Coordinates of C-alpha atoms and ligand atoms in Angstrom, one line a residue:
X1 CA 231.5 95.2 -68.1
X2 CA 233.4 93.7 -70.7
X3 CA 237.1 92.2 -69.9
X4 CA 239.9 91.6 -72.3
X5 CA 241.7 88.2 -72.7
X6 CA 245.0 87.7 -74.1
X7 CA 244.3 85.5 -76.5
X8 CA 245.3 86.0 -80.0
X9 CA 245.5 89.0 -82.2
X10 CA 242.7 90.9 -82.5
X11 CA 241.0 89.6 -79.5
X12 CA 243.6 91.9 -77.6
X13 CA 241.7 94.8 -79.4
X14 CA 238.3 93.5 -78.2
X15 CA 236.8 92.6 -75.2
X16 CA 235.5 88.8 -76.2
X17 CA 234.2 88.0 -72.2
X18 CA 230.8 88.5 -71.5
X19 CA 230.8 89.7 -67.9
X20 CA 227.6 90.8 -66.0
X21 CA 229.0 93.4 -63.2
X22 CA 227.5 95.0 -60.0
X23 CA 225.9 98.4 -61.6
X24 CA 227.2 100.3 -58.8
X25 CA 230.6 99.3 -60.6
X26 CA 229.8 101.5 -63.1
X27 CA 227.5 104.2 -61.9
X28 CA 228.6 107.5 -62.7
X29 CA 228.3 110.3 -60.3
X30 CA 225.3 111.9 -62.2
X31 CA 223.7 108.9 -62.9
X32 CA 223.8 108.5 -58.5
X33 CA 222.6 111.7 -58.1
X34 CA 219.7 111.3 -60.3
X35 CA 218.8 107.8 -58.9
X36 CA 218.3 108.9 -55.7
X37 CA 216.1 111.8 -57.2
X38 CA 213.6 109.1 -59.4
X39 CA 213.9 106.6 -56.5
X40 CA 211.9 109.1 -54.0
X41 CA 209.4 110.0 -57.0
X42 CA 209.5 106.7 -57.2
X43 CA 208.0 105.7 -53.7
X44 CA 205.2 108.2 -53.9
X45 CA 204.2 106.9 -57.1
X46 CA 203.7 103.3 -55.3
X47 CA 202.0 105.1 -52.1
X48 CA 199.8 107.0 -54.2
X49 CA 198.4 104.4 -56.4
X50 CA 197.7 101.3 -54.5
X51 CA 195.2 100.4 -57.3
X52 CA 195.1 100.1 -61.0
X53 CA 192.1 102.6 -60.2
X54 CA 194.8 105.0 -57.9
X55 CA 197.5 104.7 -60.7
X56 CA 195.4 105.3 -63.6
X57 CA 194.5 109.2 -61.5
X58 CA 197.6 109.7 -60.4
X59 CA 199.0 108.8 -64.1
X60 CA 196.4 111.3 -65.2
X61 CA 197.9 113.8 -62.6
X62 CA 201.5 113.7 -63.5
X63 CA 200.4 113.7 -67.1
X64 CA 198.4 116.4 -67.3
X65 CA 200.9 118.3 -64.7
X66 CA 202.9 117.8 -67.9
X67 CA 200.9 119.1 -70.6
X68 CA 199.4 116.4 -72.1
X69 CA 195.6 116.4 -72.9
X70 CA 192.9 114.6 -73.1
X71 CA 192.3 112.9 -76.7
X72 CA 188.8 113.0 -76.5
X73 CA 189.3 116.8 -77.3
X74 CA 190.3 116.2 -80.1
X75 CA 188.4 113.0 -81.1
X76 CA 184.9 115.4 -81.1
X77 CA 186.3 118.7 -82.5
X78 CA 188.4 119.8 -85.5
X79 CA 191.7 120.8 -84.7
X80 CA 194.4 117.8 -85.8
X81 CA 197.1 116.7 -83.9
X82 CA 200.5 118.4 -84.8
X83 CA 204.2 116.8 -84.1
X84 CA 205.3 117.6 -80.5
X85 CA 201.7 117.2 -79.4
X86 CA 200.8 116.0 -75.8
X87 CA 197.7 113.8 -75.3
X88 CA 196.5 110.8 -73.1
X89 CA 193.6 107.9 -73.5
X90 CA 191.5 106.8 -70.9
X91 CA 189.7 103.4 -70.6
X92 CA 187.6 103.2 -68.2
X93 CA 189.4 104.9 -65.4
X94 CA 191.9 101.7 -65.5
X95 CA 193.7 101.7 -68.4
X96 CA 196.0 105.0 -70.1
X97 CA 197.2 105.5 -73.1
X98 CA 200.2 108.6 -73.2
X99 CA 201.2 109.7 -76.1
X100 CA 203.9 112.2 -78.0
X101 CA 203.5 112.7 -82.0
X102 CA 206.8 112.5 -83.6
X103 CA 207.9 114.1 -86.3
X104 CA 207.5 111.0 -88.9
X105 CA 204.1 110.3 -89.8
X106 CA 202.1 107.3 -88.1
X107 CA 202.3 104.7 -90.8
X108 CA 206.4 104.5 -89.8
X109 CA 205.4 102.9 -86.6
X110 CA 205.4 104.4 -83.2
X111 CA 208.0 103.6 -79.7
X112 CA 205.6 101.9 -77.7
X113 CA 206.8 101.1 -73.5
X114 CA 203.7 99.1 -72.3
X115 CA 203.4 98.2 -68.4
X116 CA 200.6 97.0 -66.1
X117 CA 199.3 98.5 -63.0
X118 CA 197.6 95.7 -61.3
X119 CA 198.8 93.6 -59.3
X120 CA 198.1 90.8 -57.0
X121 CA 195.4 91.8 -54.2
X122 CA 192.5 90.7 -52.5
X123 CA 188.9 91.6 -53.8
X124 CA 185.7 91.5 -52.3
X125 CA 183.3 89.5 -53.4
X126 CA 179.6 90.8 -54.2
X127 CA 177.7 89.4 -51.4
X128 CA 180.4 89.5 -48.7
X129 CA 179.0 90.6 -45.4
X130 CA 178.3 87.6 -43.2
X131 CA 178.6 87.4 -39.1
X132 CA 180.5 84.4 -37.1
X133 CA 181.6 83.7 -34.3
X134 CA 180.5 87.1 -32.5
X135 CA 182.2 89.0 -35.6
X136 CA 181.6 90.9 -38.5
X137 CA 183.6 89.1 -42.1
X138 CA 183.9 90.4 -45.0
X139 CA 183.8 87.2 -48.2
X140 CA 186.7 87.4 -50.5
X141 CA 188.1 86.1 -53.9
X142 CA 192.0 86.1 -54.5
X143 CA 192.8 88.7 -57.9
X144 CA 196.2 87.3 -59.5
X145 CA 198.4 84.6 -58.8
X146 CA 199.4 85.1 -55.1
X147 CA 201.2 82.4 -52.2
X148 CA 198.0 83.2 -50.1
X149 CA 199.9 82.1 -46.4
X150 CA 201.6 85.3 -47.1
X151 CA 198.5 87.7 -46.9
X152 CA 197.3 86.4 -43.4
X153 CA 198.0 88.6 -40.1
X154 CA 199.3 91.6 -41.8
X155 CA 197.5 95.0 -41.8
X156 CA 195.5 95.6 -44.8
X157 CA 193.7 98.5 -46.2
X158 CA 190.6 98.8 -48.3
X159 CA 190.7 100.3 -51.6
X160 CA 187.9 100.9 -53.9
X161 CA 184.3 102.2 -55.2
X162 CA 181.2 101.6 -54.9
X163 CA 179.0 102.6 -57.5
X164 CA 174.9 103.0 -57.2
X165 CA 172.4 102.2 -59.7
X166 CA 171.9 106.3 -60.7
X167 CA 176.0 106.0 -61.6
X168 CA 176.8 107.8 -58.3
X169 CA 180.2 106.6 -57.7
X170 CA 181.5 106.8 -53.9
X171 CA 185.5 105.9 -53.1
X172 CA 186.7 104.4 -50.1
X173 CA 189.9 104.7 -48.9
X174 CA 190.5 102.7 -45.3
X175 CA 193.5 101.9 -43.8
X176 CA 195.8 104.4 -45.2
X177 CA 196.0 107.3 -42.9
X178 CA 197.9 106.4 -39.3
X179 CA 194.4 107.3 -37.9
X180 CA 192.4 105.1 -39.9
X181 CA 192.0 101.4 -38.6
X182 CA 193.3 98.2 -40.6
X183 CA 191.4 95.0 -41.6
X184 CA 193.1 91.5 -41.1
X185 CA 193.0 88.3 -42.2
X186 CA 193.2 85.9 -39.5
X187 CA 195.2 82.4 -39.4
X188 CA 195.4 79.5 -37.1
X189 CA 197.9 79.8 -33.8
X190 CA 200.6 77.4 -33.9
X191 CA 199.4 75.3 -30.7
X192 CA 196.4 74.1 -33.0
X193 CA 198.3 74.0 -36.1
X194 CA 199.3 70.1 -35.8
X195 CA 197.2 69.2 -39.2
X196 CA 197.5 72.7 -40.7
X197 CA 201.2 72.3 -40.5
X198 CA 201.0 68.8 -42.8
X199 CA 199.4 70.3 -45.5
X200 CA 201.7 71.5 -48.3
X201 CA 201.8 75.9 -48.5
X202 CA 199.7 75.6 -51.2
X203 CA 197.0 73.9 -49.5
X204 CA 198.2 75.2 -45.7
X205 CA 195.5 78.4 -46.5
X206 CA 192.1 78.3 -48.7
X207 CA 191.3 80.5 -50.7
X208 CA 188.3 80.3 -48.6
X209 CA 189.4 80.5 -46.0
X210 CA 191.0 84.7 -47.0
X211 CA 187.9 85.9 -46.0
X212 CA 188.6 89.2 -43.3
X213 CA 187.9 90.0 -40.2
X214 CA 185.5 93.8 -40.4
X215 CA 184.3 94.2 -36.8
X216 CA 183.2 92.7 -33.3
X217 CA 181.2 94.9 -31.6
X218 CA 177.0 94.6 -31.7
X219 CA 174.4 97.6 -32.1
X220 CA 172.1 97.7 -29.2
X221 CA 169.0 97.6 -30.3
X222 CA 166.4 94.7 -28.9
X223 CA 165.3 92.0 -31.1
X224 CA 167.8 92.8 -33.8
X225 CA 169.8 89.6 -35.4
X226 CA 173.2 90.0 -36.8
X227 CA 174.2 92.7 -34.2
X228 CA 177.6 93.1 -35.3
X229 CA 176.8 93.1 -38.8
X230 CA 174.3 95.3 -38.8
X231 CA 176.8 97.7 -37.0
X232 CA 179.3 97.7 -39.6
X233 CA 176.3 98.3 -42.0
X234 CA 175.5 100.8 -40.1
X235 CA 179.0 102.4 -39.8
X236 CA 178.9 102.1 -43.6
X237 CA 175.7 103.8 -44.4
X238 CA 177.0 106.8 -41.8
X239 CA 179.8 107.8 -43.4
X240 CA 179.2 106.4 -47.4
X241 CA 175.2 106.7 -47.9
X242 CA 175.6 103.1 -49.2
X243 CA 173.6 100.1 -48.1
X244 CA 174.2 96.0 -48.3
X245 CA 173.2 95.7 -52.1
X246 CA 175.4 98.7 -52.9
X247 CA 178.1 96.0 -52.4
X248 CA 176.6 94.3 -55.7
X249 CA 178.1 96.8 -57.4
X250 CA 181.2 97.1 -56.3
X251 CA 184.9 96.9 -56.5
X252 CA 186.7 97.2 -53.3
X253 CA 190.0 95.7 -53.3
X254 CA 192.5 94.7 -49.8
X255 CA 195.9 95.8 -50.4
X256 CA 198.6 95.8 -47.6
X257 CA 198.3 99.1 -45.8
X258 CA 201.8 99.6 -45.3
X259 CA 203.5 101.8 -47.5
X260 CA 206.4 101.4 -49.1
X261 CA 209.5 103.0 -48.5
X262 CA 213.8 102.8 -48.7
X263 CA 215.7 99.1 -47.8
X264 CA 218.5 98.1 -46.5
X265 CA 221.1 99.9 -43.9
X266 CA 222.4 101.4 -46.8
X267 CA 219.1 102.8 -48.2
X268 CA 220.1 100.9 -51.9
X269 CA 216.2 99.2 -52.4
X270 CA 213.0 100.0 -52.5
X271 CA 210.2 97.6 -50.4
X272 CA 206.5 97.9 -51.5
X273 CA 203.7 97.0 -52.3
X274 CA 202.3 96.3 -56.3
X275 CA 206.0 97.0 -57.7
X276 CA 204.6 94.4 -60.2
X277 CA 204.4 96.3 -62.4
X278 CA 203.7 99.7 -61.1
X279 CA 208.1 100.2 -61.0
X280 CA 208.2 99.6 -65.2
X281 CA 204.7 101.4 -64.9
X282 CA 206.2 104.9 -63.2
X283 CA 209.4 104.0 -65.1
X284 CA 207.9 104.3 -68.3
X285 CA 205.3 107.3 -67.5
X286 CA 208.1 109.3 -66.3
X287 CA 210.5 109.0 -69.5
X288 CA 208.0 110.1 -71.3
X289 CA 206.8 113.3 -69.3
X290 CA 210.6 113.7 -69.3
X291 CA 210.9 113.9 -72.9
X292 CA 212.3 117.0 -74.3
X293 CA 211.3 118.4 -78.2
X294 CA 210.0 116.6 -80.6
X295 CA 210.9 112.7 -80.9
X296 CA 211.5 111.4 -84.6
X297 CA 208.5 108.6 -83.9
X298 CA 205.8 109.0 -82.0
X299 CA 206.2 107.9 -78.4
X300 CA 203.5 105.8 -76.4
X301 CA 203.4 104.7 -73.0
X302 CA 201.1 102.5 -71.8
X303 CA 199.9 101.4 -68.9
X304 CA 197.3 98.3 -68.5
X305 CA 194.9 96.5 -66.5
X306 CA 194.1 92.9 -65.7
X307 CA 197.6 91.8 -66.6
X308 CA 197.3 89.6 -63.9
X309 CA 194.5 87.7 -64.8
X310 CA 195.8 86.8 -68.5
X311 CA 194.9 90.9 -70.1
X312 CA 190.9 90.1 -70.5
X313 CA 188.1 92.3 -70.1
X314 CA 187.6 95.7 -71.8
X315 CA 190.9 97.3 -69.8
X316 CA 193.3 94.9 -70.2
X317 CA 196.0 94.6 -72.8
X318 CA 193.4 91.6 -75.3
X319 CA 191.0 94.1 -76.0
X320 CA 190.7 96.7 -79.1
X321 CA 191.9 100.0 -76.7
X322 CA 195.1 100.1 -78.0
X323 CA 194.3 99.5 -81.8
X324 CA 191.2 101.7 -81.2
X325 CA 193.4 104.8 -79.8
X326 CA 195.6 104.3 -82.4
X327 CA 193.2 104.6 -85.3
X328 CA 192.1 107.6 -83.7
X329 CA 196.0 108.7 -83.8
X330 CA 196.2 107.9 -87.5
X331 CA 193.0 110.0 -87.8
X332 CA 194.4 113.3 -86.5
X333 CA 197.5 113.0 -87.7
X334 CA 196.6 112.6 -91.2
X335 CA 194.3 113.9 -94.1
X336 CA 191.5 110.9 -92.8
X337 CA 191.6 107.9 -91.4
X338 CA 192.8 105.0 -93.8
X339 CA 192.9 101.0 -92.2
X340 CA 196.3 100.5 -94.7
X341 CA 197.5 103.5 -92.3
X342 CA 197.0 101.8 -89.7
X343 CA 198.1 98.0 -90.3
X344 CA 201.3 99.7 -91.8
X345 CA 201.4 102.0 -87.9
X346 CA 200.9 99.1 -86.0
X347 CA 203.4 96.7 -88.2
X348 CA 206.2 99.3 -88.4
X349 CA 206.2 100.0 -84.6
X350 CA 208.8 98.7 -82.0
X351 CA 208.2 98.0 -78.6
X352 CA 209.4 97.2 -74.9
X353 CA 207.2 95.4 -73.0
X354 CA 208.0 97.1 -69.7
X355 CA 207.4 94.0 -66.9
X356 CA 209.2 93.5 -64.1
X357 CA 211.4 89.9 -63.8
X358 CA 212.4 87.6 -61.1
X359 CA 216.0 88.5 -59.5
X360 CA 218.7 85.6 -58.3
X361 CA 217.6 85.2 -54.6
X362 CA 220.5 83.2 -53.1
X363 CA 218.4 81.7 -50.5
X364 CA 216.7 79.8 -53.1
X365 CA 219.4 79.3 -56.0
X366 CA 217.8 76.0 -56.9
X367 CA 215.0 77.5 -58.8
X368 CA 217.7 79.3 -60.7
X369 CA 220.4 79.1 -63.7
X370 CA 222.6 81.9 -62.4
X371 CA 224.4 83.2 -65.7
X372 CA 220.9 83.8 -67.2
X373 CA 219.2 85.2 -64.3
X374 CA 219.0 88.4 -63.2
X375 CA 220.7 90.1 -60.3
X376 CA 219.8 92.8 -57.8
X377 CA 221.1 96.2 -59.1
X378 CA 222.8 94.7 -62.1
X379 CA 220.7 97.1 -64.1
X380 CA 217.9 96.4 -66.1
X381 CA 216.9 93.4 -67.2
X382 CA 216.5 92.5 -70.8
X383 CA 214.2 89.2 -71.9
X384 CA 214.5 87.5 -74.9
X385 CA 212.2 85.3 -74.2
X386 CA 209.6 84.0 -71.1
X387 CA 207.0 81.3 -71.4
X388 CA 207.2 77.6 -69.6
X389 CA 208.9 74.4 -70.8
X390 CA 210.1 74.7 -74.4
X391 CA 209.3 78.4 -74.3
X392 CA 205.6 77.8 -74.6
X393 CA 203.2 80.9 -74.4
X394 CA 206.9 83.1 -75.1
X395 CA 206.8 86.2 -77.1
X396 CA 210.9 85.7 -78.2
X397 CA 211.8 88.7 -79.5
X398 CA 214.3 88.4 -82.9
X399 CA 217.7 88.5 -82.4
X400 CA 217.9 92.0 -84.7
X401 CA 215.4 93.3 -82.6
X402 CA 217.5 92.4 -79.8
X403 CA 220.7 94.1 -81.1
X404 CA 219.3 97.2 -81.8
X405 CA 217.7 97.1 -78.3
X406 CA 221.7 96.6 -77.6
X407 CA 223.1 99.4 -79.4
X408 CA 220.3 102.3 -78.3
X409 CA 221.1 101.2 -74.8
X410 CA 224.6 101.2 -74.8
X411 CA 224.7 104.8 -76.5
X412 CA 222.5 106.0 -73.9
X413 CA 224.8 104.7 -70.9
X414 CA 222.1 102.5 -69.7
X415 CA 223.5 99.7 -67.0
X416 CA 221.2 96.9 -68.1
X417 CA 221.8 92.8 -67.8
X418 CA 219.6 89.3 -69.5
X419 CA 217.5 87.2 -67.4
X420 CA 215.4 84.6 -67.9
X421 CA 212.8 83.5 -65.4
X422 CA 214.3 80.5 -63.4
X423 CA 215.4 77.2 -64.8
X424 CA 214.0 75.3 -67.9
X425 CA 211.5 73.8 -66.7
X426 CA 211.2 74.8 -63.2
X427 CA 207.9 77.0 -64.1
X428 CA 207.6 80.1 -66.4
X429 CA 205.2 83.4 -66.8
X430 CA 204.6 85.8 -69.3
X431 CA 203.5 89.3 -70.1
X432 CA 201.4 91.8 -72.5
X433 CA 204.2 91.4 -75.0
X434 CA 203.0 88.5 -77.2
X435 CA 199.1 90.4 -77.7
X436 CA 201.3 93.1 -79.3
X437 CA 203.4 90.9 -81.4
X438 CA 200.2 90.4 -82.7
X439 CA 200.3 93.2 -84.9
X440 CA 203.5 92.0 -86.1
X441 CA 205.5 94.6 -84.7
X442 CA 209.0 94.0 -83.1
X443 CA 208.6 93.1 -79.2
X444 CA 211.0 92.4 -76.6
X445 CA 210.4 92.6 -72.4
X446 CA 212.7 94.6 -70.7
X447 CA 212.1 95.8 -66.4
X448 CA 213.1 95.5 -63.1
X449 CA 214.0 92.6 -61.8
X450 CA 212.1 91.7 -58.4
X451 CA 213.0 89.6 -55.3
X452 CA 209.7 88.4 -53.6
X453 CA 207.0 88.9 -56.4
X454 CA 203.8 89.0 -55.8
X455 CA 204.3 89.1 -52.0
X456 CA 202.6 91.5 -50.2
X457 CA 205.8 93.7 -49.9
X458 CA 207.8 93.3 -52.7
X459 CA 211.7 94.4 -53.3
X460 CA 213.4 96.2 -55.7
X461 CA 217.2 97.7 -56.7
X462 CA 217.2 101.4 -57.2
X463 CA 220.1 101.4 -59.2
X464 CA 217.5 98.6 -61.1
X465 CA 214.8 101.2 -60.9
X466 CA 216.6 104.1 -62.3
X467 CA 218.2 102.1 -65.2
X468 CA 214.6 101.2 -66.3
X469 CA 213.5 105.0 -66.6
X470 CA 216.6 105.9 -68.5
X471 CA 216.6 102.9 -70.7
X472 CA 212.8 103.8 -71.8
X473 CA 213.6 107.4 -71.9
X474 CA 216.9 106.3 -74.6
X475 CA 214.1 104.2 -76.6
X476 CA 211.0 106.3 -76.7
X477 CA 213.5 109.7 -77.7
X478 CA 216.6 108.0 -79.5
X479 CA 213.6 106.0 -81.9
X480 CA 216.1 103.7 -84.1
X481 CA 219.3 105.6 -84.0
Ligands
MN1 MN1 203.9 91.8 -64.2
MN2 MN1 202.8 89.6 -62.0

């Protein structure tokens, strides 16, 4: 909200204070109505996909729900793809591509949201089953940049496949229903703690040392070894056919097993699990399923993997998926495929790069500048620019880019603030946006700001939440007006 001053002429005409105001300041009564209404779709988004694996389906699900159709379809038969069209991309079961032809041909550029769904976790390692100390562990290696004294003593559940040699894939899902057990990592009891307690948090728990407890009690069978482990083998081969080396193919994945649901007394945040970035991630999806007619550009959502571990590997964000579903796009859309099409498609488009940001936590204002960070339910929060130190590793987005980012917000009613990520110098992070800058197309980041990221139970603003699904819907269906 902007204030007048009194000073001078025309300033009396225009607002010349910058103020950043509690959303709920400006919330208008449809725009509550319809939070509340996204927030709960919101929360069984997060409870349904506690993997990139889980989002991925479930992405899949609401997509297809919505009409859109696989491009593969269309990549082996004949029919083109017409303005208004529906289709999704696959990669791997991880990564999705969602897209809506718009009525101006490729080579203009496309609206492009782009978000991640992983997120910090646990995974098992490939040879993990070992017994000590009259109990069954499981060996694990930290996925993403997690404070690992907060994922000790706290229920977790076990996500993942396995996946045999014949390509027989088997799920497991343990520790989600309220009759399922939990796994736990344990940690040391206070009374012992004396030299635990001198280490710094960073050193306090190994990364070793995450490895979880799976069961205590022994088969009895004479002459056996490993009793306990061979129980929990055996409880495994029961109910999944699968046997020790199955683990060698694996990817099972500890996640907290609470779910996540409504905070505060007054029911105004959400608390979960992988909101990194699965809140810009449902944001995004959403707008675009919510899209009505025919948008002027063509409209793509994505949502990536192994954003958490710098984009690598065939799923995430570095590889050719993208610029490989896009050529197919150019393709359909057009007499034949031409690589000119393309360059000028991938040059010409605009894009947010939907990622969540750190909010202002008052109990830790040090880390912070408070005029350029972000607050809770202040809307959503627009980044110029990330990176560490002198802005190494940032994307910054233009400053043209950035005011028409302004003006299609501001039409659309969106409540939306800046933030940076802490104080010069005081760390730094970054997103998918600077492989897509790549192209040369015009990026900025723009999400939800986050208190407690990468926790195991993260916290979000549903005003924050709501503001982000209405800013990409503005983007992907306004185009450049
Ligand atoms: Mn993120
Ligand atoms: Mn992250």
């Amino acid at each position: 909200m902007k204030t007048a001053t009194k000073t001078g002429k025309n300033a009396k005409k225009h607002d010349i204070t910058y103020v950043n105001n509690n959303g709920y300041e400006k919330l208008s009564p449809a725009d509550d109505k319809a939070m509340e209404i996204i927030g709960k779709l919101y929360i069984n988004f997060l409870g349904a996909g506690k993997t990139e694996r889980e989002a991925h389906d479930e992405g899949v699900r609401l997509l297809e729900t919505a009409g859109f159709r696989d491009l593969l379809q269309f990549e082996k038969g004949s029919a083109k793809l017409a303005p208004g069209d529906r289709v999704y991309k696959s990669c791997a079961g991880k990564t999705l591509m969602a897209v809506i032809i718009g009525k101006k041909p490729l080579e203009a550029g496309m609206q492009i949201v782009g978000a991640h769904t992983d997120a910090p976790r646990i995974d098992i390692k490939q040879n993990p089953l070992y017994e000590a100390g009259d109990m069954a562990l499981l060996d694990t290696h930290y996925y993403g940049g997690i404070k690992k004294y907060q994922w000790v003593t706290i229920p977790l559940a076990l996500h993942g496949v396995f996946v045999k040699p014949d390509g027989k894939k088997i799920t497991v899902t343990i520790g989600e229903d309220p009759s399922d057990p939990v796994l736990c990592i344990t940690d040391l009891l206070p009374h012992l703690a004396a030299d635990q307690n001198k280490k710094t948090l960073a050193e306090g728990i190994e990364g070793e040392n995450l490895d979880v407890v799976t069961g205590s009690r022994p088969v009895s069978e004479k002459g056996r070894k490993e009793k306990i482990k061979h129980n929990i083998l055996r409880l495994l081969y029961e109910k999944y056919g699968v046997t020790e080396s199955d683990f060698l193919s694996a990817e099972l994945e500890l996640v907290p097993a609470d779910k996540p649901r409504e905070a505060g007394l007054d029911r105004s945040m959400v608390l979960g699990y992988g909101q990194d970035d699965r809140v810009c991630a449902y944001a995004g999806l959403k707008a675009l399923i919510d899209l009505k007619g025919v948008p002027e550009y063509t409209s793509v959502v994505l949502l990536c993997d192994k954003e958490e571990i710098g984009s690598v590997g065939a799923t995430g964000m570095a590889s050719n998926f993208f610029e490989n579903t896009s050529a197919e796009l150019v393709n359909l859309t057009s007499d034949g495929y031409s690589e000119l099409t393309l360059k000028r498609a991938l040059g010409n488009s605009w894009m947010i790069s939907a990622d969540v940001n750190a909010l202002f936590d008052p109990l830790y204002a040090g880390v912070s500048e408070k005029k350029n960070s972000a607050l809770l339910n202040h809307g959503v929060c627009l980044t110029k620019y990330g990176g560490a130190r002198g802005k190494s590793g940032s994307s910054d987005a233009n400053a043209e880019f950035v005011a028409q980012i302004r003006r299609i917000f501001d039409k659309a009613g969106v409540i939306w603030q800046t933030g940076e990520l802490g104080k010069v110098d005081q760390g730094g992070g970054g997103t998918i946006a600077w492989l897509m800058a790549r192209y040369g197309m015009q990026v900025v980041d723009c999400g939800v700001g986050l208190l407690s990221m990468h926790a195991p139970m993260e916290l979000a603003g549903k005003l924050d939440i709501y503001m982000a699904y209405k800013a990409y819907l503005a983007f992907l269906r306004d185009g450049r007006k």
